[in-house]
Amino acid sequence: MQTHDSPQLKAEARDFNFFYGQAQALKKINMPIYDKKVTALIGPSGCGKSTYLRSFNRMHDLYPGNRYEGEIRFYPDNTNLLSPEVDPIEVRMRVGMVFQKPNPFPKTIYENVAYGLRVRGENNKRVLDEKVENALRGAAIWEEVKDRLQDLAPNLSGGQQQRLCIARALATDPELLLFDEPTSALDPIATGAIEELVHELKKRVTILIVTHNMQQAARVSDYTAYMYLGEMVEFGKTDEIFIKPKDKRTEDYITGRMG
Amino acid sequence: MQPMTTEQIRALIARGKLKDTLFQAIGILCLGIGLLVIFLLVGDMLMRGMERLNIEFFTEFASRRASQSGILSAWVGTLLVMLVTAAAAVPLGVAAGIYLEEYAKRNWVTDIIEINITNLAAVPSIVYGLLALGIFVYTFGFGQSILSAGLTLALLILPIVIVATREAIRSIPAMIREGSMAVGATRWQTCRYHIIPYAMPGILTGVIIGLARAIGETAPIITIGALTFIAFLPPAPFAPTGMDGATAGMFDWVMSPFTVMPIQIFNWTSRPDPAFEVNAAAAGFVLMGMVLSMNAVAIWLRYRMRKNIKW
Amino acid sequence: MNHTMSAKSASDLHQVSDRLAHNALRNVNERLIELVLFAAAAVSVLTTVGIVYVLVSESIHFFQNVSIVDFLTDNQWTPLFDDAHYGIMVLISGTLVSSGVALAVAIPMGTIIAIYLSEFANPKVREVAKPVLELLGGIPTIVFGYFALLIVTPLLQKIFPELPGFSLLSAGLVMGIMIVPYIASLSEDAMRAVPMSMREGSYAMGATKLYTAIHVVVPAAVSGLAASYILGISRAVGETMILAVAAGMQPNLTWNPMEPAATITSYIVQVALGDLPHGSIGYQTIFAAGLTLLLITLVFNIIGQWLRRRYREAY
């Protein structure tokens, strides 16, 4: 399906299956993720899009009984993220994540952003100051919080909290950033700000975003994958998927006949 | 900061995981210490007290001679005090719990009662002893009797019974209540025929835990001045008392002086003669047996309840 | 009594009025029951009122004979001697030292167990460990006293040969073990109430379990932890029998845990064991001591409430 302007691969799922205990949640997924692009995962609830997203940073390893099969290749080093030999912590150091509901830690704004750096053993104040500021600027929240970095993060508004969580993820320069319905708990104005930010961020990082909102997918993404009942139904450039879907199921979903 | 190399990151993760493992080991060790204390305690008391653990130990009164001393008056006293405690704490606690869950309106009176129950749980038990000394023993004139002791311990475990009742009631879904009210039952009929029966296992668990706590309480009972050397039993109902053919009344025993298991143990541990340590060990083992089996019943009940939830 | 049919004609009217009368009776009944239930709930308030009344009224008699300044500053406590001194600091020192030893054991141990159970242990271990902890917490304190005097003290004497037969150290250590289950159980509840999304946020940053526990879960549960520590302090300060058995009962103004000393509680026990006449100054001392104890517990609980409000969970 590659065309003339074929971008570089950042990651690629190959025959990826996932099981919650006995139940198979994802079936034979094959899908590329292109470097410095935004890829959106859409589909009705329960289709497995969040499950798929959470496999990229091995979140499922936190709970017993979950099982991966197949591969998610990560480039440029061609590591299989799902390999039992690969430590999930190592994966998470390279892949950042922003959650559905803002989940700032019960710490100051500054310490929230510095968290990942401290996890990596960085304690030099100058380095921390600089990286925290960069991350907050990157998440377009620096101007709002620069005078109150020592305030507790949970006191921020919902939209600010979510941008703080993005800054927290950005601070460690992840290679891939996962967004799990990042705007579902936010009002339209805050949602707009996050969408703008996602657009801005793809200059520096590859983004994979789950959304239940098709307009959002159309606005922010370069590529879109439509998932249904644990299967990858269709993947392609966002314009093509939305204008000329190849699969009947995709078309039904996009035109609102289902879901 | 230079970007970290893969080796550096792996070393960092290895260090972190080592700390995780070390912490787990410490955690298991701490739990182990708790377990060890229980084993050590029970084992030591059993070994030391073994020679005294025979029938006579339960059928003899305390004596000045260690080897002839028994716990007859102590276990009978404990039983009777628990009877009074249960008779007072269960109706009061259950009624209070029902009131707070089913009747009370949200107002300042209710708030005061609730804050009060929380705070009472933090009041040292010996303070209850002082309350009883001032009120039950002297003001009400109950003296240093089984009644005074039973009521004191009842007040002490009241918060436990109330909290257990409330939790049990709260776990009953609203539809049961609504279903009963919808067919015209009054509030009390709903409580009487639906709420109380369904909440019973939870209430029972709370009562047992409360009594297990009360049975081991020593300080408040010493404070009201319970005697430590008692070589008689409280009068049984209608037992002949004297030579003129008079008999004891049904409830004469509640006003009798008494001793209880923990006080008997305290008495024996504070004797300089080490021969009494053997008695203390044996009595301690018996008391532990009572408390542990009560707790075991409560844990078992709770376990069964969790399995049998029907809604 | 069946009132299910409706009044179809005028002749049924008396039935209706019967039913109304019945309803009125039923209402009176309901009111009465509510009143009885309310009275039961009020008993707990009466208990508090009773405690305050007894302690304060007897203490007022006491302070008519002893000045508060002497009570707080005298460095001897000899109320039953001819040359009577009433320096409560003597008893407070014993109480604080033994509680300090106990908390130095119970807070770290209880917190570690709580973190282990909530963040590391698999559910099966937790299912077993919690009831075992409850059993440990249910052991009568007199039995713990026996344990301190006859098992722990001899063990400690092997390490510190100069340790006397009665000591605050030995009693305090055992008191600590007794308090561990309370702190562990309440802290574990508080930590398990921290939402999973918070932990996921930390793990997603590449943090380990321990790092997540210390830097995210503990701070998020801090108000619950504080509450459990406060309960632990209340238990330690109010504990009686372990001290009466294993710490000796002679008043001793000391900050050294290696020494024997009386505490507020063990003094009350000692007096109650004797035969003091009702109304004598000696009798009143135990109420003054009890009031002091209650005030100390109250102060810690107020601090606890304040901490809770200050660090209310933000999730």
PDB file of C-alpha atoms in Angstrom, chain A residues 18-215:
ATOM      1  CA  PHE A  18      -3.643 -10.500  22.793  1.00  0.00           C
ATOM      2  CA  PHE A  19      -5.464 -12.509  25.449  1.00  0.00           C
ATOM      3  CA  TYR A  20      -7.112 -11.551  28.733  1.00  0.00           C
ATOM      4  CA  GLY A  21      -6.896 -14.958  30.383  1.00  0.00           C
ATOM      5  CA  GLN A  22      -8.712 -17.234  27.928  1.00  0.00           C
ATOM      6  CA  ALA A  23     -10.473 -14.470  26.045  1.00  0.00           C
ATOM      7  CA  GLN A  24      -8.803 -13.248  22.885  1.00  0.00           C
ATOM      8  CA  ALA A  25      -9.090  -9.459  22.755  1.00  0.00           C
ATOM      9  CA  LEU A  26      -6.967  -8.719  19.682  1.00  0.00           C
ATOM     10  CA  LYS A  27      -6.790 -10.849  16.571  1.00  0.00           C
ATOM     11  CA  LYS A  28      -3.868 -10.979  14.205  1.00  0.00           C
ATOM     12  CA  ILE A  29      -3.154  -7.307  13.967  1.00  0.00           C
ATOM     13  CA  ASN A  30      -0.756  -6.060  11.330  1.00  0.00           C
ATOM     14  CA  MET A  31      -0.155  -2.365  11.169  1.00  0.00           C
ATOM     15  CA  PRO A  32       2.664   0.117  10.596  1.00  0.00           C
ATOM     16  CA  ILE A  33       3.253   3.237  12.664  1.00  0.00           C
ATOM     17  CA  TYR A  34       5.148   5.943  10.838  1.00  0.00           C
ATOM     18  CA  ASP A  35       7.819   8.105  12.359  1.00  0.00           C
ATOM     19  CA  LYS A  36       6.816  11.664  13.376  1.00  0.00           C
ATOM     20  CA  LYS A  37       3.231  11.122  12.279  1.00  0.00           C
ATOM     21  CA  VAL A  38      -0.025  10.976  14.169  1.00  0.00           C
ATOM     22  CA  THR A  39      -1.858   7.676  13.880  1.00  0.00           C
ATOM     23  CA  ALA A  40      -5.414   7.499  15.192  1.00  0.00           C
ATOM     24  CA  LEU A  41      -7.173   4.343  16.351  1.00  0.00           C
ATOM     25  CA  ILE A  42     -10.944   4.505  15.975  1.00  0.00           C
ATOM     26  CA  GLY A  43     -13.764   2.055  16.483  1.00  0.00           C
ATOM     27  CA  PRO A  44     -16.783   1.371  18.683  1.00  0.00           C
ATOM     28  CA  SER A  45     -16.212   0.872  22.391  1.00  0.00           C
ATOM     29  CA  GLY A  46     -14.991  -2.591  23.242  1.00  0.00           C
ATOM     30  CA  CYS A  47     -13.274  -2.983  19.869  1.00  0.00           C
ATOM     31  CA  GLY A  48      -9.866  -3.366  21.500  1.00  0.00           C
ATOM     32  CA  LYS A  49      -8.319  -0.040  20.531  1.00  0.00           C
ATOM     33  CA  SER A  50      -7.272   0.807  24.094  1.00  0.00           C
ATOM     34  CA  THR A  51      -6.049  -2.739  24.651  1.00  0.00           C
ATOM     35  CA  TYR A  52      -3.939  -2.409  21.528  1.00  0.00           C
ATOM     36  CA  LEU A  53      -2.578   0.983  22.586  1.00  0.00           C
ATOM     37  CA  ARG A  54      -1.655  -0.284  26.040  1.00  0.00           C
ATOM     38  CA  SER A  55       0.390  -3.077  24.513  1.00  0.00           C
ATOM     39  CA  PHE A  56       2.932  -0.600  23.169  1.00  0.00           C
ATOM     40  CA  ASN A  57       4.173   0.190  26.682  1.00  0.00           C
ATOM     41  CA  ARG A  58       3.434  -3.255  28.112  1.00  0.00           C
ATOM     42  CA  MET A  59       0.816  -1.869  30.519  1.00  0.00           C
ATOM     43  CA  HIS A  60      -0.856  -5.290  30.507  1.00  0.00           C
ATOM     44  CA  ASP A  61       2.169  -6.732  32.326  1.00  0.00           C
ATOM     45  CA  LEU A  62       0.887  -5.032  35.484  1.00  0.00           C
ATOM     46  CA  TYR A  63      -2.028  -7.449  35.756  1.00  0.00           C
ATOM     47  CA  PRO A  64      -1.834 -11.213  36.006  1.00  0.00           C
ATOM     48  CA  GLY A  65      -3.244 -13.512  33.350  1.00  0.00           C
ATOM     49  CA  ASN A  66      -2.589 -11.352  30.292  1.00  0.00           C
ATOM     50  CA  ARG A  67      -0.729 -12.797  27.302  1.00  0.00           C
ATOM     51  CA  TYR A  68       0.827 -11.378  24.138  1.00  0.00           C
ATOM     52  CA  GLU A  69       1.461 -13.301  20.938  1.00  0.00           C
ATOM     53  CA  GLY A  70       3.241 -12.077  17.842  1.00  0.00           C
ATOM     54  CA  GLU A  71       5.440  -9.017  17.619  1.00  0.00           C
ATOM     55  CA  ILE A  72       5.488  -5.274  17.828  1.00  0.00           C
ATOM     56  CA  ARG A  73       8.731  -4.248  16.173  1.00  0.00           C
ATOM     57  CA  PHE A  74      10.268  -0.977  17.287  1.00  0.00           C
ATOM     58  CA  TYR A  75      12.665   0.920  15.041  1.00  0.00           C
ATOM     59  CA  PRO A  76      15.432   1.953  14.419  1.00  0.00           C
ATOM     60  CA  ASP A  77      16.840  -0.851  16.581  1.00  0.00           C
ATOM     61  CA  ASN A  78      14.267  -3.434  15.465  1.00  0.00           C
ATOM     62  CA  THR A  79      13.439  -4.576  19.025  1.00  0.00           C
ATOM     63  CA  ASN A  80      10.358  -6.706  19.606  1.00  0.00           C
ATOM     64  CA  LEU A  81       8.592  -4.753  22.377  1.00  0.00           C
ATOM     65  CA  LEU A  82       6.587  -7.812  23.393  1.00  0.00           C
ATOM     66  CA  SER A  83       9.485 -10.198  23.753  1.00  0.00           C
ATOM     67  CA  PRO A  84       9.696 -11.730  27.231  1.00  0.00           C
ATOM     68  CA  GLU A  85      13.396 -10.893  27.209  1.00  0.00           C
ATOM     69  CA  VAL A  86      12.639  -7.212  26.885  1.00  0.00           C
ATOM     70  CA  ASP A  87      11.994  -5.584  30.251  1.00  0.00           C
ATOM     71  CA  PRO A  88       8.664  -3.717  30.307  1.00  0.00           C
ATOM     72  CA  ILE A  89      10.356  -0.939  32.277  1.00  0.00           C
ATOM     73  CA  GLU A  90      12.843  -0.464  29.459  1.00  0.00           C
ATOM     74  CA  VAL A  91       9.954  -0.245  27.003  1.00  0.00           C
ATOM     75  CA  ARG A  92       8.186   2.353  29.152  1.00  0.00           C
ATOM     76  CA  MET A  93      11.345   4.441  29.308  1.00  0.00           C
ATOM     77  CA  ARG A  94      11.100   4.822  25.528  1.00  0.00           C
ATOM     78  CA  VAL A  95       7.322   5.012  25.137  1.00  0.00           C
ATOM     79  CA  GLY A  96       5.355   7.695  26.969  1.00  0.00           C
ATOM     80  CA  MET A  97       1.654   7.620  27.724  1.00  0.00           C
ATOM     81  CA  VAL A  98      -1.164  10.070  28.414  1.00  0.00           C
ATOM     82  CA  PHE A  99      -4.300   8.625  29.978  1.00  0.00           C
ATOM     83  CA  GLN A 100      -8.014   9.008  29.475  1.00  0.00           C
ATOM     84  CA  LYS A 101      -8.525  10.828  32.750  1.00  0.00           C
ATOM     85  CA  PRO A 102      -5.825  13.277  33.817  1.00  0.00           C
ATOM     86  CA  ASN A 103      -3.840  11.551  36.558  1.00  0.00           C
ATOM     87  CA  PRO A 104      -1.365  14.036  38.000  1.00  0.00           C
ATOM     88  CA  PHE A 105       0.534  12.760  41.012  1.00  0.00           C
ATOM     89  CA  PRO A 106      -0.200  14.318  44.427  1.00  0.00           C
ATOM     90  CA  LYS A 107       2.930  16.431  44.115  1.00  0.00           C
ATOM     91  CA  THR A 108       3.858  19.917  42.956  1.00  0.00           C
ATOM     92  CA  ILE A 109       3.599  20.894  39.306  1.00  0.00           C
ATOM     93  CA  TYR A 110       7.383  20.923  39.099  1.00  0.00           C
ATOM     94  CA  GLU A 111       7.805  17.478  40.650  1.00  0.00           C
ATOM     95  CA  ASN A 112       5.152  16.012  38.364  1.00  0.00           C
ATOM     96  CA  VAL A 113       7.113  17.025  35.311  1.00  0.00           C
ATOM     97  CA  ALA A 114      10.447  16.073  36.857  1.00  0.00           C
ATOM     98  CA  TYR A 115       9.103  12.642  37.845  1.00  0.00           C
ATOM     99  CA  GLY A 116      10.344  10.696  34.834  1.00  0.00           C
ATOM    100  CA  LEU A 117      13.721  12.400  34.997  1.00  0.00           C
ATOM    101  CA  ARG A 118      14.131  11.472  38.634  1.00  0.00           C
ATOM    102  CA  VAL A 119      13.095   7.910  37.817  1.00  0.00           C
ATOM    103  CA  ARG A 120      16.030   7.932  35.408  1.00  0.00           C
ATOM    104  CA  GLY A 121      18.341   9.008  38.214  1.00  0.00           C
ATOM    105  CA  GLU A 122      18.622  12.688  37.238  1.00  0.00           C
ATOM    106  CA  ASN A 123      18.931  14.895  40.297  1.00  0.00           C
ATOM    107  CA  ASN A 124      20.926  17.840  38.998  1.00  0.00           C
ATOM    108  CA  LYS A 125      18.823  20.918  39.702  1.00  0.00           C
ATOM    109  CA  ARG A 126      20.010  22.864  36.661  1.00  0.00           C
ATOM    110  CA  VAL A 127      19.263  20.038  34.281  1.00  0.00           C
ATOM    111  CA  LEU A 128      15.880  19.425  35.903  1.00  0.00           C
ATOM    112  CA  ASP A 129      14.915  23.114  35.776  1.00  0.00           C
ATOM    113  CA  GLU A 130      15.752  23.310  32.118  1.00  0.00           C
ATOM    114  CA  LYS A 131      13.983  20.110  31.129  1.00  0.00           C
ATOM    115  CA  VAL A 132      10.911  20.898  33.180  1.00  0.00           C
ATOM    116  CA  GLU A 133      10.605  24.291  31.507  1.00  0.00           C
ATOM    117  CA  ASN A 134      11.088  22.804  28.049  1.00  0.00           C
ATOM    118  CA  ALA A 135       8.487  20.142  28.682  1.00  0.00           C
ATOM    119  CA  LEU A 136       5.972  22.638  30.045  1.00  0.00           C
ATOM    120  CA  ARG A 137       6.572  24.890  27.035  1.00  0.00           C
ATOM    121  CA  GLY A 138       6.204  21.882  24.759  1.00  0.00           C
ATOM    122  CA  ALA A 139       2.849  21.143  26.344  1.00  0.00           C
ATOM    123  CA  ALA A 140       1.765  24.793  25.969  1.00  0.00           C
ATOM    124  CA  ILE A 141       1.173  25.289  29.662  1.00  0.00           C
ATOM    125  CA  TRP A 142       4.342  27.108  30.707  1.00  0.00           C
ATOM    126  CA  GLU A 143       2.820  30.588  30.628  1.00  0.00           C
ATOM    127  CA  GLU A 144      -0.050  29.476  32.868  1.00  0.00           C
ATOM    128  CA  VAL A 145       2.017  27.781  35.559  1.00  0.00           C
ATOM    129  CA  LYS A 146       5.474  29.358  35.484  1.00  0.00           C
ATOM    130  CA  ASP A 147       4.717  31.439  38.583  1.00  0.00           C
ATOM    131  CA  ARG A 148       3.312  28.582  40.594  1.00  0.00           C
ATOM    132  CA  LEU A 149       5.502  25.595  39.903  1.00  0.00           C
ATOM    133  CA  GLN A 150       5.398  24.712  43.602  1.00  0.00           C
ATOM    134  CA  ASP A 151       1.584  24.484  43.743  1.00  0.00           C
ATOM    135  CA  LEU A 152       0.032  21.055  44.024  1.00  0.00           C
ATOM    136  CA  ALA A 153      -0.829  19.665  40.610  1.00  0.00           C
ATOM    137  CA  PRO A 154      -4.246  18.258  41.575  1.00  0.00           C
ATOM    138  CA  ASN A 155      -5.393  21.868  42.155  1.00  0.00           C
ATOM    139  CA  LEU A 156      -5.151  22.680  38.426  1.00  0.00           C
ATOM    140  CA  SER A 157      -8.209  22.609  36.157  1.00  0.00           C
ATOM    141  CA  GLY A 158      -8.935  19.422  34.203  1.00  0.00           C
ATOM    142  CA  GLY A 159      -7.574  20.762  30.936  1.00  0.00           C
ATOM    143  CA  GLN A 160      -4.450  22.079  32.626  1.00  0.00           C
ATOM    144  CA  GLN A 161      -3.973  18.750  34.380  1.00  0.00           C
ATOM    145  CA  GLN A 162      -4.068  16.928  31.083  1.00  0.00           C
ATOM    146  CA  ARG A 163      -1.521  19.268  29.518  1.00  0.00           C
ATOM    147  CA  LEU A 164       0.609  18.787  32.616  1.00  0.00           C
ATOM    148  CA  CYS A 165       0.409  15.032  32.087  1.00  0.00           C
ATOM    149  CA  ILE A 166       1.531  15.588  28.492  1.00  0.00           C
ATOM    150  CA  ALA A 167       4.454  17.674  29.768  1.00  0.00           C
ATOM    151  CA  ARG A 168       5.271  14.903  32.212  1.00  0.00           C
ATOM    152  CA  ALA A 169       5.418  12.424  29.351  1.00  0.00           C
ATOM    153  CA  LEU A 170       7.408  14.806  27.119  1.00  0.00           C
ATOM    154  CA  ALA A 171      10.068  15.589  29.721  1.00  0.00           C
ATOM    155  CA  THR A 172      11.879  12.328  29.133  1.00  0.00           C
ATOM    156  CA  ASP A 173      11.939  12.681  25.324  1.00  0.00           C
ATOM    157  CA  PRO A 174       9.972   9.535  24.485  1.00  0.00           C
ATOM    158  CA  GLU A 175      10.273   8.109  20.983  1.00  0.00           C
ATOM    159  CA  LEU A 176       6.591   7.230  20.853  1.00  0.00           C
ATOM    160  CA  LEU A 177       3.766   8.920  22.724  1.00  0.00           C
ATOM    161  CA  LEU A 178       0.520   7.049  23.398  1.00  0.00           C
ATOM    162  CA  PHE A 179      -2.715   8.971  23.960  1.00  0.00           C
ATOM    163  CA  ASP A 180      -5.662   7.001  25.361  1.00  0.00           C
ATOM    164  CA  GLU A 181      -8.756   9.130  24.625  1.00  0.00           C
ATOM    165  CA  PRO A 182      -6.987  12.142  26.140  1.00  0.00           C
ATOM    166  CA  THR A 183      -9.925  14.525  25.774  1.00  0.00           C
ATOM    167  CA  SER A 184     -12.846  12.370  26.866  1.00  0.00           C
ATOM    168  CA  ALA A 185     -12.918  13.980  30.316  1.00  0.00           C
ATOM    169  CA  LEU A 186     -12.466  17.554  29.061  1.00  0.00           C
ATOM    170  CA  ASP A 187     -14.690  20.391  27.885  1.00  0.00           C
ATOM    171  CA  PRO A 188     -14.602  21.569  24.230  1.00  0.00           C
ATOM    172  CA  ILE A 189     -12.176  24.447  24.822  1.00  0.00           C
ATOM    173  CA  ALA A 190      -9.676  22.277  26.676  1.00  0.00           C
ATOM    174  CA  THR A 191     -10.160  19.633  23.995  1.00  0.00           C
ATOM    175  CA  GLY A 192      -9.295  22.152  21.306  1.00  0.00           C
ATOM    176  CA  ALA A 193      -6.100  23.077  23.113  1.00  0.00           C
ATOM    177  CA  ILE A 194      -5.032  19.441  23.376  1.00  0.00           C
ATOM    178  CA  GLU A 195      -5.759  18.791  19.710  1.00  0.00           C
ATOM    179  CA  GLU A 196      -3.679  21.782  18.692  1.00  0.00           C
ATOM    180  CA  LEU A 197      -0.918  20.482  20.908  1.00  0.00           C
ATOM    181  CA  VAL A 198      -0.983  17.033  19.341  1.00  0.00           C
ATOM    182  CA  HIS A 199      -0.633  18.659  15.968  1.00  0.00           C
ATOM    183  CA  GLU A 200       2.331  20.647  17.199  1.00  0.00           C
ATOM    184  CA  LEU A 201       3.987  17.673  18.910  1.00  0.00           C
ATOM    185  CA  LYS A 202       4.330  15.499  15.853  1.00  0.00           C
ATOM    186  CA  LYS A 203       7.328  17.575  14.833  1.00  0.00           C
ATOM    187  CA  ARG A 204       9.289  15.953  17.647  1.00  0.00           C
ATOM    188  CA  VAL A 205       7.597  12.655  18.468  1.00  0.00           C
ATOM    189  CA  THR A 206       5.583   9.844  16.912  1.00  0.00           C
ATOM    190  CA  ILE A 207       2.045   9.751  18.227  1.00  0.00           C
ATOM    191  CA  LEU A 208      -0.517   6.994  18.517  1.00  0.00           C
ATOM    192  CA  ILE A 209      -3.905   8.216  19.693  1.00  0.00           C
ATOM    193  CA  VAL A 210      -7.088   6.370  20.610  1.00  0.00           C
ATOM    194  CA  THR A 211     -10.233   8.395  20.165  1.00  0.00           C
ATOM    195  CA  HIS A 212     -13.948   7.735  20.086  1.00  0.00           C
ATOM    196  CA  ASN A 213     -14.464  11.015  18.340  1.00  0.00           C
ATOM    197  CA  MET A 214     -14.172  10.731  14.569  1.00  0.00           C
ATOM    198  CA  GLN A 215     -13.970  14.449  13.949  1.00  0.00           C
TER     199      GLN A 215
END
